[in-house]
Coordinates of N, CA and C in Angstrom, one line a residue:
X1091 N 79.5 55.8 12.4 CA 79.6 54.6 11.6 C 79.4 54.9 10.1
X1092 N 80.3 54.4 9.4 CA 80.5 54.3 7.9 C 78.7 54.4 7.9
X1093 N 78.3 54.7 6.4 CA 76.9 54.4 5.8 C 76.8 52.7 5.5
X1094 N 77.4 51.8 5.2 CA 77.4 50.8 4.8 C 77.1 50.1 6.1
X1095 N 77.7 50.0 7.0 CA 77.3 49.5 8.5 C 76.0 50.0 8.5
X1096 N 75.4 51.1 8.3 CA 74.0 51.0 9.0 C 73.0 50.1 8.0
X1097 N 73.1 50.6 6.9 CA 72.8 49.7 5.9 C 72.3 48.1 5.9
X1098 N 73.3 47.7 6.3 CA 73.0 46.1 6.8 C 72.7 45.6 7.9
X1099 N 72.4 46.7 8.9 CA 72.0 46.1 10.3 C 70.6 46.7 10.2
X1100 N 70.1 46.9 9.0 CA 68.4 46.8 8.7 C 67.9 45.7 8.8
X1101 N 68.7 44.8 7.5 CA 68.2 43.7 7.4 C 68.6 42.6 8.1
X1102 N 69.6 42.9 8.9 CA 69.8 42.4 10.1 C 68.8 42.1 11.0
X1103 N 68.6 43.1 11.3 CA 67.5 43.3 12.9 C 66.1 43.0 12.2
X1104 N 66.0 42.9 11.0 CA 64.6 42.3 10.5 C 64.4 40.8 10.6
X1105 N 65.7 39.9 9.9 CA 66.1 39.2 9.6 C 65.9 38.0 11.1
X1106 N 66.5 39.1 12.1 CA 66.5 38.5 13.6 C 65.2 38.6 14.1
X1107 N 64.4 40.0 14.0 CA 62.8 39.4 14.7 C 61.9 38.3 13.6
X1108 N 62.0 38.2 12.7 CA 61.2 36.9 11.8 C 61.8 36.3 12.4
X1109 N 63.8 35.7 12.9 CA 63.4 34.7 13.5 C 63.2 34.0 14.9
X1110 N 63.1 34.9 15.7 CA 62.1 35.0 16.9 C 60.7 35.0 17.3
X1111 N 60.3 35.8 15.8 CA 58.7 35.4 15.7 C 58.5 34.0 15.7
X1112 N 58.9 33.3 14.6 CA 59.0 32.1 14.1 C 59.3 31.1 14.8
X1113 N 60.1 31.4 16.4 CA 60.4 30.5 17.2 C 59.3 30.5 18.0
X1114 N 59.0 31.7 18.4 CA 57.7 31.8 19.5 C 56.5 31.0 18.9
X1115 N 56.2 31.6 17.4 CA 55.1 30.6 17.0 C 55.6 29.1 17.1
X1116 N 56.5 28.8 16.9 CA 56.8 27.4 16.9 C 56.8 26.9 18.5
X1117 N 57.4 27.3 19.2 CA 56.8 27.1 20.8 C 55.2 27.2 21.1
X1118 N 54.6 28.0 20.4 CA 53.1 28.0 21.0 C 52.4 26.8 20.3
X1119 N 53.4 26.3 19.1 CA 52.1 24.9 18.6 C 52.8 24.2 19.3
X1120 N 54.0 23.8 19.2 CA 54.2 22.6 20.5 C 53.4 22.5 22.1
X1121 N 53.3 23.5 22.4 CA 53.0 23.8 23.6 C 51.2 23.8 23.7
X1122 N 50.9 23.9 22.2 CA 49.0 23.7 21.8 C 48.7 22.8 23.2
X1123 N 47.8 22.5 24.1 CA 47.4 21.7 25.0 C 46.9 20.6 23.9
X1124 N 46.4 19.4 24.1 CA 45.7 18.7 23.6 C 44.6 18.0 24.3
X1125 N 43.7 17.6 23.5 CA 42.2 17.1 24.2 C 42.6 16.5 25.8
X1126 N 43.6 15.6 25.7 CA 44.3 15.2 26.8 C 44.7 15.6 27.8
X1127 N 45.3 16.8 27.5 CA 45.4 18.2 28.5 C 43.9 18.4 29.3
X1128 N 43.4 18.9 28.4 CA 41.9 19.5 28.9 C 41.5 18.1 29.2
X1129 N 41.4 17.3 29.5 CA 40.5 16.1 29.7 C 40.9 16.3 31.3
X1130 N 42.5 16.3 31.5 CA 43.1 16.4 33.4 C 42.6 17.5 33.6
X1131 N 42.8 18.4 33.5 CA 42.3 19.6 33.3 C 40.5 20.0 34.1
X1132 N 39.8 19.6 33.3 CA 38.1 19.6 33.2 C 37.8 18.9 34.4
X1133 N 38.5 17.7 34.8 CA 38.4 16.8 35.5 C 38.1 17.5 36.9
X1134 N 40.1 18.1 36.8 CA 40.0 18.8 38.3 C 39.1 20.1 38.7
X1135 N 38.7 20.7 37.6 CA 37.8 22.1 37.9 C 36.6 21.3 38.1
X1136 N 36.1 20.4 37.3 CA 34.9 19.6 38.1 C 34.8 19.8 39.0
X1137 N 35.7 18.6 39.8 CA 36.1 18.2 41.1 C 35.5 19.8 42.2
X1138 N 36.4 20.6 41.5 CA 36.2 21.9 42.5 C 34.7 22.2 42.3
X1139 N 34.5 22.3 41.3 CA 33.1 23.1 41.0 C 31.9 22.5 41.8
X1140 N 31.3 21.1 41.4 CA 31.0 20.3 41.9 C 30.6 20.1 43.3
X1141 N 31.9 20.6 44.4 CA 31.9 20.4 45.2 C 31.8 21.7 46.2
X1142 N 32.1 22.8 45.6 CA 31.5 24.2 46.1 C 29.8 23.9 45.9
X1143 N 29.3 23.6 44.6 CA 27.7 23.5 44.3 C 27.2 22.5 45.1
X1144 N 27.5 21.2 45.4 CA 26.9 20.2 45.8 C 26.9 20.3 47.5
X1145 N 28.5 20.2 47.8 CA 28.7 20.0 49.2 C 28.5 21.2 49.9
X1146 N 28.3 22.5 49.6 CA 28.5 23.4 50.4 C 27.0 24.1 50.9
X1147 N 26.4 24.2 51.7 CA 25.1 25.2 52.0 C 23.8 24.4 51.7
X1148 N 23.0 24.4 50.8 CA 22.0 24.1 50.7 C 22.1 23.3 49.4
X1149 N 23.2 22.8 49.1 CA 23.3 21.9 47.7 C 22.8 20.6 47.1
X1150 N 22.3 20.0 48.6 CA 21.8 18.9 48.6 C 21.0 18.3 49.4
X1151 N 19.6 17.9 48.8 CA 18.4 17.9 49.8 C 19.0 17.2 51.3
X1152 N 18.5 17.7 52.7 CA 18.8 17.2 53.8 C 18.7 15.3 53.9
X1153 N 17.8 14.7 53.2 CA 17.7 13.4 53.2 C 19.4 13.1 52.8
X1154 N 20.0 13.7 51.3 CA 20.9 12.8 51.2 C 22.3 13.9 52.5
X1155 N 22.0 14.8 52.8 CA 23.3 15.6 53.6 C 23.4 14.7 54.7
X1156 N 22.3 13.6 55.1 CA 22.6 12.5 56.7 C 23.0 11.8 55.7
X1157 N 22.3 11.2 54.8 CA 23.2 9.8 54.1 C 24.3 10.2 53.3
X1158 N 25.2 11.2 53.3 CA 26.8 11.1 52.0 C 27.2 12.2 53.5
X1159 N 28.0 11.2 54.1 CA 28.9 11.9 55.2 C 30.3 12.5 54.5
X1160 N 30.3 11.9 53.5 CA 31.7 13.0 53.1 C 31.4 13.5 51.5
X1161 N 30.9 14.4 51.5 CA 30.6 14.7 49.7 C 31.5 15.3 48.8
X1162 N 32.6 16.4 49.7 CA 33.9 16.9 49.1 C 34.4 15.2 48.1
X1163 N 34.9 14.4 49.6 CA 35.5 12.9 49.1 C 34.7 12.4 48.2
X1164 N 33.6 12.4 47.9 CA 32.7 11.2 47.3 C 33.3 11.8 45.4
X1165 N 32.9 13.6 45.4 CA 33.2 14.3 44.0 C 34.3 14.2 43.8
X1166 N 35.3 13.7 44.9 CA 37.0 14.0 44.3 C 36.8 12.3 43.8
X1167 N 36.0 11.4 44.6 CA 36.3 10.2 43.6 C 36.3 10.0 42.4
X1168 N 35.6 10.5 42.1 CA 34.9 10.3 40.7 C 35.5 10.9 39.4
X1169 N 36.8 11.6 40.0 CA 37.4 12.6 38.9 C 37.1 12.6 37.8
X1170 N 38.1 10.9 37.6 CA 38.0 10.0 36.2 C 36.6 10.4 35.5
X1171 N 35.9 9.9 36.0 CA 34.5 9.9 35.4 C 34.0 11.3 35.0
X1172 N 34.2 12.5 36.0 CA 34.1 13.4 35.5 C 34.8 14.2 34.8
X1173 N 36.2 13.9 34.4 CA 36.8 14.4 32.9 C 36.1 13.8 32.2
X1174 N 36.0 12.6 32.1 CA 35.2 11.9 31.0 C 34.1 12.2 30.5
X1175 N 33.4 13.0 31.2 CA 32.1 13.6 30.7 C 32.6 14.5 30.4
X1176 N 33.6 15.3 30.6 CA 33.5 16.7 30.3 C 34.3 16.7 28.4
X1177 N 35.2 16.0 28.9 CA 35.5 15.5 27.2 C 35.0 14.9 26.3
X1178 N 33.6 14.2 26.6 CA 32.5 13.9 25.8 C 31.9 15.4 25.2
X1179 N 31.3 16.2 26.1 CA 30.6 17.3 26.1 C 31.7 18.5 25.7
X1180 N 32.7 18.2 25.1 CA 33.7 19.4 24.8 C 33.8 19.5 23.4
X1181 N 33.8 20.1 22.5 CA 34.1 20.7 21.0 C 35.8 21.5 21.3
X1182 N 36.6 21.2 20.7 CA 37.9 21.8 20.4 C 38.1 22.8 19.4
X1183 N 38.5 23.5 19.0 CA 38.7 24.2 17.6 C 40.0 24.6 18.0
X1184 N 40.9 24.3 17.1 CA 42.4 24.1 17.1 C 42.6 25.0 16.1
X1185 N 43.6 26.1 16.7 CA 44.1 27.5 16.3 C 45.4 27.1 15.6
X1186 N 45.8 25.8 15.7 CA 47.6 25.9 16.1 C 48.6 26.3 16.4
X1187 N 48.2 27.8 17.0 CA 48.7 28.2 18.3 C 48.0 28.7 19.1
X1188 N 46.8 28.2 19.5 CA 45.9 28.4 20.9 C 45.2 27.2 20.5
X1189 N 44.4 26.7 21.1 CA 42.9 26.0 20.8 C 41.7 26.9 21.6
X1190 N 40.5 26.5 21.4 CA 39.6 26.8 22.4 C 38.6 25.6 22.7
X1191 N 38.6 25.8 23.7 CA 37.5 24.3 24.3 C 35.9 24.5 24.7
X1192 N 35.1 24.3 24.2 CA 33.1 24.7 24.6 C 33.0 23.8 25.5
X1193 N 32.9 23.5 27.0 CA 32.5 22.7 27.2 C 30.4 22.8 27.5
X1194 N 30.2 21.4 27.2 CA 28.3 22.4 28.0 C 27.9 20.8 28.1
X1195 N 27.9 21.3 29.4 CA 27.2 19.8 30.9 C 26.5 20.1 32.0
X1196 N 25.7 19.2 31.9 CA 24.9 19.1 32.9 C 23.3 19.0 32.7
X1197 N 22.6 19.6 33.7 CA 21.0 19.8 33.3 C 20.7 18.2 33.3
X1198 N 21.2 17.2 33.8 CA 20.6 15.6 33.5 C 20.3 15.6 34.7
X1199 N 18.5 14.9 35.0 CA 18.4 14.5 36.5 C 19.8 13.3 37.2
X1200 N 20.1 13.7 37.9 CA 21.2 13.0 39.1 C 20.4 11.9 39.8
X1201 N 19.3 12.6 40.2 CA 18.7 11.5 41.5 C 17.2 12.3 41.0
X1202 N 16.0 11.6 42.1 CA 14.9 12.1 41.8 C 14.9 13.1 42.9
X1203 N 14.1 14.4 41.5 CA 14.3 15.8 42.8 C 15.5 16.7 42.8
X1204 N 17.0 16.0 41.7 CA 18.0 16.6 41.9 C 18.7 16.7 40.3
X1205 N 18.9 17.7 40.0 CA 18.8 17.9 38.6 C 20.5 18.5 38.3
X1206 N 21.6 18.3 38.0 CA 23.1 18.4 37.8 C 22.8 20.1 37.7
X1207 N 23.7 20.7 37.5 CA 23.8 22.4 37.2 C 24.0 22.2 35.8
X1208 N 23.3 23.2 35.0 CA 23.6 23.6 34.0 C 25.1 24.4 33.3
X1209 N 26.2 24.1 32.9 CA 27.1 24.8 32.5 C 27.8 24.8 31.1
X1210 N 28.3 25.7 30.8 CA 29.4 25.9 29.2 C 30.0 27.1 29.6
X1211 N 31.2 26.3 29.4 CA 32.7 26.7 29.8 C 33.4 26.9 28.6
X1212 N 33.8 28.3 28.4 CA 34.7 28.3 27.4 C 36.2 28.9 28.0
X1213 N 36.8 27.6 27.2 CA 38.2 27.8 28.0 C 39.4 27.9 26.5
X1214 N 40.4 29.1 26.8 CA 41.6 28.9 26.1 C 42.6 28.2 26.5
X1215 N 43.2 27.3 25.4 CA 44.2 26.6 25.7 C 45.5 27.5 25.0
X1216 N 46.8 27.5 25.9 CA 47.4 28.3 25.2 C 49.2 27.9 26.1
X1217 N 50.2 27.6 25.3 CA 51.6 27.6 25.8 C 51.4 26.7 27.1
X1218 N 50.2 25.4 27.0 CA 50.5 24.2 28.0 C 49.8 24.6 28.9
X1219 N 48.6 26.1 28.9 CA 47.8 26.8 30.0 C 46.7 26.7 29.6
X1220 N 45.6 26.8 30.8 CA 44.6 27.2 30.4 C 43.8 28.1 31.1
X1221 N 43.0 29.0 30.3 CA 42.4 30.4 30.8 C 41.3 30.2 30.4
X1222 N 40.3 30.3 31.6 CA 38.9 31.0 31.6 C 38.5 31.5 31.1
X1223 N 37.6 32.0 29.9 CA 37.3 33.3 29.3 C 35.6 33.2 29.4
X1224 N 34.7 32.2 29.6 CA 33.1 32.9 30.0 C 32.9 31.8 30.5
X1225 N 32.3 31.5 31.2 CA 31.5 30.4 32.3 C 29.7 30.9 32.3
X1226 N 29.0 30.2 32.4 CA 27.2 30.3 32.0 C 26.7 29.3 32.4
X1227 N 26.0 29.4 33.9 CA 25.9 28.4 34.8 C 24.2 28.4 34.9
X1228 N 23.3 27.5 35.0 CA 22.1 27.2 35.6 C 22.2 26.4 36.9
X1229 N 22.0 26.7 38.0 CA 21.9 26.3 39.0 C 21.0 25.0 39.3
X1230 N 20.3 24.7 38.3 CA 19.8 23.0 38.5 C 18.7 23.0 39.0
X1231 N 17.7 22.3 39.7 CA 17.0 22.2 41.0 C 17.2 21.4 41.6
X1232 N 16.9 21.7 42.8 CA 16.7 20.8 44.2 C 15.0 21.0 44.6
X1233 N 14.6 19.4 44.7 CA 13.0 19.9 44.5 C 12.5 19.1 46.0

């Protein structure tokens, strides 16, 4: 190839990754999740969490394990209510192309004798996903 052809497919192929960079960054702020995201989001990992801790094994004094015959069902009701706490209890810091979310809940007596679990959850939001990166749980009491 002539010298001149190579010459310009320098600034070519430069020219082309800026603008691919520039698209990717522009896809990752669109794609930023928003509080709203994480609000469905928080809701359903509750849901799960909640119900591995509460419903499963020794989660809940024997008084209430005869009276709440379905406790999986009772924590999936509540979803609503439990995004909503969790999006009270959440700090955002917006990257604009990631966010990160703190969530930290719990530790409130529930009932007498039964105390929520302690947690803060730090979660990345990233391209409409979200990733776990530390979880720090107190297990609560049951008294």
């Amino acid at each position: 190839m002539p010298r001149s052809v190579l010459q310009r497919q320098g600034p070519i192929a430069a020219a082309l990754a800026a603008f691919v960079t520039v698209g990717i960054g522009l896809g990752l702020v669109v794609t930023n999740p928003s509080m709203e995201d994480y609000e469905e989001h928080a809701g359903e990992q509750l849901v799960a969490f909640l119900s591995s801790e509460l419903c499963q094994g020794e989660g809940l004094p024997m008084v209430l394990q005869l009276w709440i015959r379905d406790c999986p069902g009772l924590v999936a009701s509540q979803q609503a209510a439990l995004a909503a706490l969790a999006v009270n209890a959440t700090s955002r810091l917006n990257l604009g192309v990631v966010s990160l979310f703190t969530t930290k809940i719990g530790g409130n007596p529930l009932l007498p004798g039964l105390t929520l679990p302690e947690v803060e959850v730090l979660t990345l939001g990233v391209a409409g996903q979200f990733v776990l990166l530390r979880t720090v749980s107190d297990p609560g009491s049951l008294e």
